[in-house]
Amino acid sequence: MKPFGHRAWLLVLLAALVGCAGPHRPAPVYDRYNPAEKAPPYYVVSRGDTLFSIAWRYGFDVKRLANANNIAPPYTIFPGQAIELKESSAPVAAKPKPASPAKAVTTPSAKPSANVAKAPVPAVPKPKPKPKPKPKPTTPAFSSESWRWPVHGPLVRRFVASGQAHKGIDIKGKMGEPVKASRSGVVVYAGSGLVGYGNLLILKHSERYLSAYGHNRRLLVKEGEQVKAGQTIAELGDSGTDSAKLHFEVRVNGKPVDPLKLLPRR
């Protein structure tokens, strides 16, 4: 028998290596919801940011964040602006109204003679009452509505308050399925600037309550738009994650709460 040559050994080694190598699998994608990062002293505003999205990212109450930066409602900010990341309970001082010009005072040069007849004083018509201004649209009152499920799929991940926090719930759904507003409110953020949320909507329901809808395929409403409870606001998708689902959050005074404590039981 001939000795086992070097070429034969090489063929055996190659065959073993090929057998061990299985099909290539991509690295798994993990959701990242507001990583537990320490807020820096300042945040520089980028295009597409709103004060609501900045407050949401770092877990601040938007009103207190605005007060700390002397930003009055409707909380307009600009790219390149430095936002100090802290809260203050002191309200922003209202701008003083310009003083009205002083009326000219006229003094008669001489008193009229007693023999001169007084001219009749014409009647002065009474001014018509000014029409009352129409009230500006306000955020619907929180107490007038109950919460609704934004989609009706199975719950695949629950709220976690401590540790590596998951600050909302994940609801499985079909791609393109309608996502509905859980309550009436105003759209205060619509974009994809928050890492881990994909295409995200944030709704303001009152001075205390906000809700968020993440991983959408398409957003159907714009910032500043008022929406009603049950209105379709987006299409369910997998943006920012690895499967079709909706990430839903509720915050009270900037702090996340378990949505299951607000939503009706199924």
Short mmCIF file of C-alpha atoms in Angstrom, two decimals, residues 96-102:
data_model
loop_
_atom_site.label_atom_id
_atom_site.label_comp_id
_atom_site.label_asym_id
_atom_site.label_seq_id
_atom_site.Cartn_x
_atom_site.Cartn_y
_atom_site.Cartn_z
CA PRO A 96 -44.60 92.37 28.29
CA LYS A 97 -47.17 94.01 26.07
CA PRO A 98 -46.11 97.30 24.42
CA ALA A 99 -47.49 100.34 26.22
CA SER A 100 -50.24 102.24 24.42
CA PRO A 101 -49.38 105.84 23.39
CA ALA A 102 -50.49 108.52 25.87
#
